[in-house]
Coordinates of C-alpha atoms and ligand atoms in Angstrom, one line a residue:
X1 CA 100.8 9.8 219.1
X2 CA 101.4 6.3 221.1
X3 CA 98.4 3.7 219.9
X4 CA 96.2 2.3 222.5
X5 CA 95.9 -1.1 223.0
X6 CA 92.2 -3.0 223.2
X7 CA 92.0 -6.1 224.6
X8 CA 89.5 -9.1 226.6
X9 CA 90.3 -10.2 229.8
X10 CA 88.4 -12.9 230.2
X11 CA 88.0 -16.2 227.9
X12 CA 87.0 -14.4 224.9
X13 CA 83.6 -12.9 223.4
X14 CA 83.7 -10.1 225.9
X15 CA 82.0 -7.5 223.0
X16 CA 85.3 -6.0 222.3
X17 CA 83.7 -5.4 219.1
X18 CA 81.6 -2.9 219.7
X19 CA 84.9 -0.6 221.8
X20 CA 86.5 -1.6 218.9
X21 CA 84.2 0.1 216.7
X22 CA 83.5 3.1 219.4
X23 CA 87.4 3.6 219.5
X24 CA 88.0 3.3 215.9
X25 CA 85.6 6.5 215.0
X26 CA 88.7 8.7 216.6
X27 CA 91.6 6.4 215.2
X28 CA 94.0 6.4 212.0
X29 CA 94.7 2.6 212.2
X30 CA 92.9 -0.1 213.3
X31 CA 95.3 -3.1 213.7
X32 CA 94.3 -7.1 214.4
X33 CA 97.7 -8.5 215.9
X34 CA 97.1 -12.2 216.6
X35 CA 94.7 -14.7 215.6
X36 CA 92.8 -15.5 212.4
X37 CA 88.9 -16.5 211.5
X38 CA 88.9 -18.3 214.6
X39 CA 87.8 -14.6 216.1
X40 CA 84.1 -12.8 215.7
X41 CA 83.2 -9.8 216.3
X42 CA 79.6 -8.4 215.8
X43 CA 79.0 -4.3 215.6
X44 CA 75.6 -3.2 215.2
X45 CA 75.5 0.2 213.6
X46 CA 72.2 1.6 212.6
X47 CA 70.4 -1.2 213.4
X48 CA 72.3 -3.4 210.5
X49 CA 74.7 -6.0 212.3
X50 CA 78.2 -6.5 211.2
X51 CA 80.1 -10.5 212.1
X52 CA 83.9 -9.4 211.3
X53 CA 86.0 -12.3 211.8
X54 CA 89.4 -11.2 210.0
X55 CA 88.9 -7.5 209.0
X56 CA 89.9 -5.5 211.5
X57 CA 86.4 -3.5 213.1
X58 CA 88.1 0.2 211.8
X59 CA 86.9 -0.9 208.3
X60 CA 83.3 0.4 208.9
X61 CA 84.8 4.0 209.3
X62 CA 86.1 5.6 205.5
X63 CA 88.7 7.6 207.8
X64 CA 90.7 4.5 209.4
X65 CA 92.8 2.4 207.7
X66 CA 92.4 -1.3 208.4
X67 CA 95.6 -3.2 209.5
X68 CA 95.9 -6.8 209.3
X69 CA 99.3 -7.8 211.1
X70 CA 102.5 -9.9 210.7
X71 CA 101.0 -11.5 214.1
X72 CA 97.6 -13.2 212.4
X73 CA 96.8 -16.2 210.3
X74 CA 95.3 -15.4 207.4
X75 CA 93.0 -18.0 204.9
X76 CA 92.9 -15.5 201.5
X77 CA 89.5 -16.9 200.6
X78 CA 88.0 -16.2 204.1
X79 CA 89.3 -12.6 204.0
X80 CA 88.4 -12.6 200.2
X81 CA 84.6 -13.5 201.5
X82 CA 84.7 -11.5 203.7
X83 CA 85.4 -7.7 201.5
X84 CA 82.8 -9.5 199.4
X85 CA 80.4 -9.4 201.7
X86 CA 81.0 -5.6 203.3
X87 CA 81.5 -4.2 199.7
X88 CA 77.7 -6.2 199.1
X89 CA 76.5 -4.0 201.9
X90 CA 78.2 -1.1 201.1
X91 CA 81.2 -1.1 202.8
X92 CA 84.7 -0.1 201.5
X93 CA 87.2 -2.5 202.0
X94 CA 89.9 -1.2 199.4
X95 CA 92.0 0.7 202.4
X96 CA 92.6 -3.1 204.0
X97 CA 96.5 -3.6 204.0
X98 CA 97.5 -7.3 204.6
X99 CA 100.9 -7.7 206.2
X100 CA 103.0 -9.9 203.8
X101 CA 105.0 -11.5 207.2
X102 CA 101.2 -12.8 208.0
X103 CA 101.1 -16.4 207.5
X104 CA 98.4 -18.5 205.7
X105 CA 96.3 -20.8 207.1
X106 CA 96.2 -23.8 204.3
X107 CA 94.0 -26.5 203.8
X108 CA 96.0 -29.1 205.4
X109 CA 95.8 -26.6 208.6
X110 CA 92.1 -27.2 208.6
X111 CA 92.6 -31.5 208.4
X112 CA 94.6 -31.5 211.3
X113 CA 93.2 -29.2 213.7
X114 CA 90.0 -31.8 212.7
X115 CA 92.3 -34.6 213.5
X116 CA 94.1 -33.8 216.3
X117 CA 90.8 -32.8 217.9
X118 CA 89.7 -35.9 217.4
X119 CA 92.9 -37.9 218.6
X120 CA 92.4 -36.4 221.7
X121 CA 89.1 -37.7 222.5
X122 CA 87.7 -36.2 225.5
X123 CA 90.5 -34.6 226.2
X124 CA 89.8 -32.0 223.3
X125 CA 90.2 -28.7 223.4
X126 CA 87.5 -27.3 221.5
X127 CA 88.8 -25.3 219.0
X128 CA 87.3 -23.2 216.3
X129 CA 88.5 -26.0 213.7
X130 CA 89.3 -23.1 211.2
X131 CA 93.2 -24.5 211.3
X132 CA 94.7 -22.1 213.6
X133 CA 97.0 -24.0 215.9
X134 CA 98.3 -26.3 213.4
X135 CA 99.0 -22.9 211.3
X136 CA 100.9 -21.2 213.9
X137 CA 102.7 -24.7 214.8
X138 CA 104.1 -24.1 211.3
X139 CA 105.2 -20.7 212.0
X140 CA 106.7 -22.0 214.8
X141 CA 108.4 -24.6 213.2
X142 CA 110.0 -22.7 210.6
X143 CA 107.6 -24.0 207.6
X144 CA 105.1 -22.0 207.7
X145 CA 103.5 -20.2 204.0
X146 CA 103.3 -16.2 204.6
X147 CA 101.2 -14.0 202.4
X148 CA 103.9 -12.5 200.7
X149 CA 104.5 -16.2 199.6
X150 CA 101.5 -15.2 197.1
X151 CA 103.4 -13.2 195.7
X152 CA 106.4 -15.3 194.2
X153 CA 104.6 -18.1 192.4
X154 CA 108.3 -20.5 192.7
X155 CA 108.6 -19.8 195.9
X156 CA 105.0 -20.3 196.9
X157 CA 105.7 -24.1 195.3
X158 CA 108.9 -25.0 196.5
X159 CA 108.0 -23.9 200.0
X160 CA 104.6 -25.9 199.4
X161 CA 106.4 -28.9 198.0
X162 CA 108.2 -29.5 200.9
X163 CA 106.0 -29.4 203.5
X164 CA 103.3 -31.0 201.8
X165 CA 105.5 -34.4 201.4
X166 CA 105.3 -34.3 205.7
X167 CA 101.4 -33.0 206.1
X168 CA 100.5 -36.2 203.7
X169 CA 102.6 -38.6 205.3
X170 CA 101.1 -37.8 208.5
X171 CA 97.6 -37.5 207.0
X172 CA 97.8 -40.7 205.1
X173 CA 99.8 -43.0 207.8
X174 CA 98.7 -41.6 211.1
X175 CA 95.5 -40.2 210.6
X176 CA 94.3 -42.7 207.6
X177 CA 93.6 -39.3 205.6
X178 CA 93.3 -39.0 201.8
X179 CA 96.6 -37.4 201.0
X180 CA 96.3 -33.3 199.7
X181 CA 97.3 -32.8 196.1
X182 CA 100.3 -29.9 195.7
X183 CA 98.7 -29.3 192.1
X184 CA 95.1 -28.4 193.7
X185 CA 96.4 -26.7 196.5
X186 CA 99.0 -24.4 194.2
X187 CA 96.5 -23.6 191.6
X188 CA 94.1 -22.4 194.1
X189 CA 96.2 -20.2 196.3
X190 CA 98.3 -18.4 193.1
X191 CA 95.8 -18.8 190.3
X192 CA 92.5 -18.3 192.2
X193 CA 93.4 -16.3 195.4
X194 CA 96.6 -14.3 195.3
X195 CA 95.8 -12.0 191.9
X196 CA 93.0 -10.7 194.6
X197 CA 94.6 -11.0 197.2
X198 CA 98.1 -8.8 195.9
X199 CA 96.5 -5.1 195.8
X200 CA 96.3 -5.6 200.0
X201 CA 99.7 -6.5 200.6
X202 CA 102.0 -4.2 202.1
X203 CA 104.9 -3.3 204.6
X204 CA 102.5 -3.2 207.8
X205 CA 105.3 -2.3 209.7
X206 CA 106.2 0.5 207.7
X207 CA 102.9 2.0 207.2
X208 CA 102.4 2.1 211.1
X209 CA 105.7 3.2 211.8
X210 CA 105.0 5.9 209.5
X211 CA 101.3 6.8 210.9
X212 CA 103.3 7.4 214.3
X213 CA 106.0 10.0 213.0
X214 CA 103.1 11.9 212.1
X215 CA 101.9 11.5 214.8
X216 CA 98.4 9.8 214.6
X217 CA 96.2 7.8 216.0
X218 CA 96.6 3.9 215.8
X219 CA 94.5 1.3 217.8
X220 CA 95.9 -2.4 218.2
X221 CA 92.8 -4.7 218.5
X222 CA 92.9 -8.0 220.3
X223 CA 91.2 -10.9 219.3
X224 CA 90.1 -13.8 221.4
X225 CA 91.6 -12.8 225.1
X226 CA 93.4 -13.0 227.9
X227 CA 92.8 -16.6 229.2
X228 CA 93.1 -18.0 225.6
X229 CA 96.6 -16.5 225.6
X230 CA 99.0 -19.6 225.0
X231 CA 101.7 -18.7 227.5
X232 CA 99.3 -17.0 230.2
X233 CA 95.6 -18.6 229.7
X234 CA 94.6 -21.2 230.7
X235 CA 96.9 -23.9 229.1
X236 CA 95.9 -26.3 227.2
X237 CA 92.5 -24.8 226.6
X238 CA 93.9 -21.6 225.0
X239 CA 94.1 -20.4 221.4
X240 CA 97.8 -20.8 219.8
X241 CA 98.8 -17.6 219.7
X242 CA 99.5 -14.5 222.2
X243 CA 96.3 -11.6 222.6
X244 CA 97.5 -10.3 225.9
X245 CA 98.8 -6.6 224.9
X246 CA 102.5 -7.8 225.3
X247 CA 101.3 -9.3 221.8
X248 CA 100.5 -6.6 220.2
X249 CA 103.8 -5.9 219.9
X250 CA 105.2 -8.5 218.5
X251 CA 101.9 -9.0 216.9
X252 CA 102.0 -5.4 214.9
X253 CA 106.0 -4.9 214.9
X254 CA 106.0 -1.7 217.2
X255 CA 107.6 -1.8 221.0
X256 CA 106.1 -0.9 224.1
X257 CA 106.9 2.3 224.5
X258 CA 104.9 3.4 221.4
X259 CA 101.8 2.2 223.9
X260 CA 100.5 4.5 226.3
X261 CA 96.8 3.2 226.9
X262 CA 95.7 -0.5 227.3
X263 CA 91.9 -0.9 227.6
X264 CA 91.1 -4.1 229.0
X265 CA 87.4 -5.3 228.1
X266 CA 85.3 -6.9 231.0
X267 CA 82.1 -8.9 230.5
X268 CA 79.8 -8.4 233.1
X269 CA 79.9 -11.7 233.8
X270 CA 82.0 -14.3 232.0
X271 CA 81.7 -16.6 229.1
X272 CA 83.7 -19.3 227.9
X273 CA 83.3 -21.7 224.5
X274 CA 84.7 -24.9 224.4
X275 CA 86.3 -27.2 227.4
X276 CA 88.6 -25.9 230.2
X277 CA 88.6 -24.6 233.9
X278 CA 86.2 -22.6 234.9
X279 CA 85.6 -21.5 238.7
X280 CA 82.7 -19.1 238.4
X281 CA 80.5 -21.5 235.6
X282 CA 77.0 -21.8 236.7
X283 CA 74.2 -24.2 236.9
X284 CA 72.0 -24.7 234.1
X285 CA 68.8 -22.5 235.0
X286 CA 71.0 -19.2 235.6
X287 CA 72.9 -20.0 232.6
X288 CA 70.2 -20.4 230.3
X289 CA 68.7 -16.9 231.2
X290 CA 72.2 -15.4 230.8
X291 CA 72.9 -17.3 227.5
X292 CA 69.1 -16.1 226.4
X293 CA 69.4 -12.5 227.3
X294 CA 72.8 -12.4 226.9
X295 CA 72.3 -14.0 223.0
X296 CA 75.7 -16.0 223.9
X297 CA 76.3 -18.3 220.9
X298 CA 79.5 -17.8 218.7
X299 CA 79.0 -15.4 216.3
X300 CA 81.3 -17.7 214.4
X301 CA 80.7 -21.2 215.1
X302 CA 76.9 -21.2 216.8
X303 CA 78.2 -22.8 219.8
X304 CA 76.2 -21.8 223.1
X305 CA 78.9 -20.3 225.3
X306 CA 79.5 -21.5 229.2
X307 CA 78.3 -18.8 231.3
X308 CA 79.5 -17.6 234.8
X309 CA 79.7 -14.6 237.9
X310 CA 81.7 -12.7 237.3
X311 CA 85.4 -13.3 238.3
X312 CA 87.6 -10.6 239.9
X313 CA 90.5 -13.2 240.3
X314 CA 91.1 -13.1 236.9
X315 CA 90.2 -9.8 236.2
X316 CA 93.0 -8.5 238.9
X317 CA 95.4 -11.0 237.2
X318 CA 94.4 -9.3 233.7
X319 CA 95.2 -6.2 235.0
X320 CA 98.6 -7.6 235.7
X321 CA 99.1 -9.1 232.1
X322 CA 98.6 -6.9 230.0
X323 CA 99.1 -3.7 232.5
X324 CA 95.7 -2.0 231.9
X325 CA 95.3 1.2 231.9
X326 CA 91.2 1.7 231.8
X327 CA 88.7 -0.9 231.4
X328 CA 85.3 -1.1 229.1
X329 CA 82.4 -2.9 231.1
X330 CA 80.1 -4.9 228.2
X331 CA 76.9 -6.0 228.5
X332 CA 75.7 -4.7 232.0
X333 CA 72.5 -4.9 230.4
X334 CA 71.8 -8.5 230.6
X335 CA 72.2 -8.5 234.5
X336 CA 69.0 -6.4 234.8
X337 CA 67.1 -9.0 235.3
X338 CA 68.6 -10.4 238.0
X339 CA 67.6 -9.6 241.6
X340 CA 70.6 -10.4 243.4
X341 CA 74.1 -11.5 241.8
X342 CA 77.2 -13.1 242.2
X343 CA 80.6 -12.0 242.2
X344 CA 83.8 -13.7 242.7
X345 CA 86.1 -12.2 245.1
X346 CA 88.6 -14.7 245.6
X347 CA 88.6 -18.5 245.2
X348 CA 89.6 -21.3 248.1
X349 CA 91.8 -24.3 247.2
X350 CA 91.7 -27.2 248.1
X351 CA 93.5 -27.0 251.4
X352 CA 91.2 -24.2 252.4
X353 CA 93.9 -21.7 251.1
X354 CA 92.4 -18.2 250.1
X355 CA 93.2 -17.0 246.4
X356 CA 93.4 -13.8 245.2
X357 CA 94.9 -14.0 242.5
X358 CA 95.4 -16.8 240.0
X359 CA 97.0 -19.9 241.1
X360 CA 100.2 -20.5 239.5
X361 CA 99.5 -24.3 239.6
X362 CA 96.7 -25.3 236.6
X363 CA 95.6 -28.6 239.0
X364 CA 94.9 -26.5 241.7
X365 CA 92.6 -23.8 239.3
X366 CA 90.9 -26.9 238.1
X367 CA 90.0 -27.4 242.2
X368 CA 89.0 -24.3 243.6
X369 CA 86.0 -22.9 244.6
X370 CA 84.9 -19.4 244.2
X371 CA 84.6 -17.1 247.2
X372 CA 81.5 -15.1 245.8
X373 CA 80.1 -11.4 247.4
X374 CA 76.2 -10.8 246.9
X375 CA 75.5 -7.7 245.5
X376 CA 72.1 -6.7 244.5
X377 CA 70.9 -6.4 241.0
X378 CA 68.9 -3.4 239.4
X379 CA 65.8 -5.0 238.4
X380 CA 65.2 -2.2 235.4
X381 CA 66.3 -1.9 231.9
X382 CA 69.3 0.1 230.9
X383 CA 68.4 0.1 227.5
X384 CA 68.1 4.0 227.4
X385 CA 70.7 5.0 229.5
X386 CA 73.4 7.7 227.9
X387 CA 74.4 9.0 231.2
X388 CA 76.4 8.0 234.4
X389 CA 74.1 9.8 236.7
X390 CA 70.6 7.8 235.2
X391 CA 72.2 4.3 236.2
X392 CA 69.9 2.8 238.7
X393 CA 72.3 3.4 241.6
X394 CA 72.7 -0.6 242.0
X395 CA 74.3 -0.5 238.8
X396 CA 76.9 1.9 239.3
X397 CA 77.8 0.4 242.7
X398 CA 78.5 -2.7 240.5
X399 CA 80.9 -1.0 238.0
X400 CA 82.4 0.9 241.1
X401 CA 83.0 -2.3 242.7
X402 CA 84.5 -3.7 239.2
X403 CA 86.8 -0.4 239.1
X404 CA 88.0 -0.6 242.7
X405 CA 88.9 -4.2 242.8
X406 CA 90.3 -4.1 239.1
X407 CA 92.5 -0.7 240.7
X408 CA 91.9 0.6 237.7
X409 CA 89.0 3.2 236.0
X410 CA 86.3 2.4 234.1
X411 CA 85.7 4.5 231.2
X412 CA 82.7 3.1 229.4
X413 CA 80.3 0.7 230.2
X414 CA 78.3 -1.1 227.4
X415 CA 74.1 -0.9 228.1
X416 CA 73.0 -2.7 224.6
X417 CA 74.2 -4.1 221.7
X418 CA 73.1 -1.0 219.4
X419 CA 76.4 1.5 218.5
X420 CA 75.2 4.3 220.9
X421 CA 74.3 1.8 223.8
X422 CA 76.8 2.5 226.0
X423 CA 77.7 5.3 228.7
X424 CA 81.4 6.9 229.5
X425 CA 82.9 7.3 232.7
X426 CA 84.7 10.3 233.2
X427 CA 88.7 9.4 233.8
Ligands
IMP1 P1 91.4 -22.3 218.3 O1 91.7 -20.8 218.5 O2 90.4 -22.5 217.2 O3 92.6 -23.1 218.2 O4 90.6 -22.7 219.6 C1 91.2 -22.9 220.9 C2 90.3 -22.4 222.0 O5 90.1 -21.0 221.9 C3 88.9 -23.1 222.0 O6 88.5 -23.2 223.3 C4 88.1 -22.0 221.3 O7 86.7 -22.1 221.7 C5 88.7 -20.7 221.9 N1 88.5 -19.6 221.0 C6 89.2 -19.3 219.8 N2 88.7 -18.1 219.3 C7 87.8 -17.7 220.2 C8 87.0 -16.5 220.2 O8 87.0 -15.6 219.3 N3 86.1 -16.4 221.2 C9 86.0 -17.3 222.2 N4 86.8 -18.4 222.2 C10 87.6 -18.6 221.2

C-alpha cells in the first residue's frame, strides 16, 4: 500500500502531533524524515501528555513500528532520554529502528549554532540551539558523523579526528571558544552512547521497502513545516533541512510514486517562533488571548510563539509544495472566543500589487500587507463536539471557507487537545 505523507503548512507547531498520533493507530510505520530535537510534538492520550521530540509519534501504538530516517539528525543521548523516559511511563520503545545513514548531531554542533547565533546579532535567526544547522552543514559538506559511525569504533575516530582539528580552530581563533577534546568526545559517543544505541540501528530503507511489498501501511511524518523548509520557506529564517513532502522522500529513501496521500496540517490561525516575515502577525492584545488559550509556547524550548490570522496565501502555496491531497484543521477550538475574525485572502505589495499567492521576491513578503475577509466567530465551545453536523454553523462555514480556498478537502478538524477531540469530514 502507498504511505501517506503528514505534513505543516505553515511555520511550524501546527499540532501535527496529535494527526500524527490519530493516523498512526491505522499504520505499520511511522517514519520522521527530516529534522532532529529541534521538533516537538505533544499527544495527549488519556489525559497523560506525551512531548516527543525525536521518536517518531507511532511509538505510543504496540502495533507500529517507529522509523527514524536517513533524513534526520540524531544526538544518541537525546534519543537515549528520550526511550528512558516513555519506557518510565510505560511505553515500549524497543520496536524504534534508527537509520544508520542518519547523521549525529555532536557537541561541537551545539557551540556553533550558539556562536553563529550570536555573530549575527540582531540579524539571528532564532534557532532551537540544539545544533541542527551546523549538523546538516556537515552533511552537506561531506564530514558529517552518521550513526552507523557508532558502530565502527576506528572509523568513528578517524572521521572525528579530522574534523575536529577544523571545529577547534574555528572555535578557538574565530569564536575565542575553549577547544573540544577528541578523547571526551570519543569516549562518550562509543563507550557511553553507542553500546545503547546499536540494538536500534538498522537498514531503514530496507525495512520500509519491505513493509510496502507486503503491502502495508506506512506514514512519513514531518517535522517543523512548510515555511521552515530551506529551499521553499522563508529563507533565512527556516530550519536547515527539507519538511515539505518532496522530503520525505529523500528523507525516508522511497520515491514519489510510493505516495498517494499528502495531508497538509493547517493551524487555525498561524504561529511562528523565532524572527522572520510574517504578514498576518498580530497586535499584542489579540495575541496574548490566542497565545493564552491557544497554550502557544514551545513544547521544546518555552518560547511564546508569534501569533497571526490565519493566512490563505500561504496555505494555497502549501498546497502547491507539497501537492496536498486532504488537509487536518488544528485547534479550531481556540477561535471560540472570538466574535469576529480575520482571515487573509491575499496580501498587497508595496506598489498596491494584489497577491495571491506568495511573492517570489523575499523583500517584497517582508512589505506586504494582508488583504484580510471578516468572518464571524462562533462564540461557544467546541470542546464536545464528535460530529460535523453539531458545529455551530459559523464554524463549519470557516473550515468550508479553508477547504474551498485551499481546493482541497478537509478531513478532520481538531476541537481540543485531548486524543478524541477532533471531528472527520467525510472525503
Ligand atoms: P533550527 O531548526 O533550530 O535551526 O531553527 C531554525 C528556525 O526554525 C527557528 O526560527 C526555529 O524557531 C524554527 N524551528 C525549528 N524547529 C521548529 C519547530 O519544531 N517548530 C517551530 N519552529 C521551529
Amino acid at each position: 500500500m502507498p504511505a501517506t505523507v503528514l505534513v505543516g503548512t505553515q511555520w511550524g507547531d501546527e499540532g501535527k502531533g496529535r494527526f500524527t498520533d490519530l493516523l498512526a493507530k491505522e499504520m505499520d510505520l511511522v517514519v520522521r524524515y527530516q529534522g532532529g530535537h529541534n521538533a516537538g510534538h505533544t499527544i495527549v492520550v488519556e489525559g497523560q501528555s506525551f512531548a516527543l521530540q525525536l521518536v517518531p509519534s507511532g511509538v505510543l501504538y504496540p502495533h507500529t513500528v517507529p522509523v527514524i530516517g536517513n533524513g534526520v539528525v540524531v544526538d544518541p543521548a537525546v534519543l537515549l532520554d528520550e526511550c528512558a523516559m516513555l519506557e518510565r511511563r510505560g511505553v515500549d520503545t524497543s520496536r524504534l529502528v534508527v537509520s544508520g545513514n542518519a547523521h549525529l548531531i555532536m557537541p561541537y554542533h551545539y557551540e556553533l549554532d550558539l556562536m553563529t547565533e550570536r555573530f549575527l546579532g540582531h540579524n539571528k535567526l532564532g534557532t532551537t540551539k540544539r545544533g541542527i544547522g551546523p549538523a546538516y552543514s556537515d552533511k552537506a559538506a561531506r564530514v558529517g558523523l552518521r550513526v552507523q559511525d557508532l558502530l565502527d569504533g576506528k572509523i568513528f575516530r578517524q572521521k572525528l579526528d579530522v574534523v575536529l582539528r577544523e571545529k577547534n580552530a574555528l572555535l578557538s581563533r574565530v569564536y575565542n571558544r575553549l577547544p573540544l577534546d577528541g578523547d571526551e568526545i570519543a569516549e562518550r559517543y562509543l563507550e557511553e552512547l553507542a553500546p545503547r544505541i546499536a540494538p536500534m540501528i538498522g537498514d531503514t530503507v530496507g525495512l520500509i521497502h519491505a513493509a510496502l511489498g507486503r503491502g502495508e501501511r506506512i506514514m512519513l511524518e514531518g517535522a517543523q513545516a512548510t515555511y521552515l523548509d530551506v529551499d521553499h520557506g522563508t529563507y533565512p529564517f527556516v530550519t536547515s533541512s527539507n519538511p515539505v513532502a518532496g522530503g520525505a522522500c529523500v528523507g525516508s529513501g522511497i520515491g514519489p510514486r510510493d505516495i498517494d496521500r499528502v495531508i497538509g496540517v493547517v493551524k487555525a490561525y498561524v504561529t511562528r517562533v523565532g524572527s522572520g516575515p510574517f504578514p498576518t502577525e498580530v497586535d499584542r492584545e489579540t495575541a496574548d488571548r490566542l497565545v493564552d488559550r491557544g497554550r502557544e509556547y514551545g513544547t521544546n524550548t518555552g518560547r511564546r510563539r508569534r501569533p497571526g490570522w490565519l493566512d490563505l496565501v500561504m496555505l494555497r502555496h502549501a498546497v502547491r509544495l507539497n501537492s496536498l491531497s486532504d488537509i487536518a484543521v488544528t485547534k479550531l477550538d481556540v477561535l471560540s472566543e472570538f466574535e469576529r475574525l480575520k482571515v487573509c485572502v491575499a496580501y498587497e505589495g508595496p506598489d498596491g500589487e494584489r497577491y495571491e499567492h506568495m511573492p517570489y521576491h523575499q523583500s517584497i513578503l517582508h512589505r506586504v500587507r494582508p488583504v484580510y475577509e471578516e468572518v464571524a466567530g462562533w462564540g461557544e465551545d467546541l470542546a464536545s463536539v464528535t460530529r460535523v453536523d453539531q458545529l455551530p454553523k459559523a464554524a463549519r462555514a470557516y473550515v468550508e471557507l479553508i477547504a474551498e480556498q485551499a481546493g482541497v478537502p478537509v478531513s478532520f478538524v481538531g476541537v481540543g487537545p485531548g486524543r478524541e477531540q477532533y471531528v472527520t469530514f467525510a472525503a
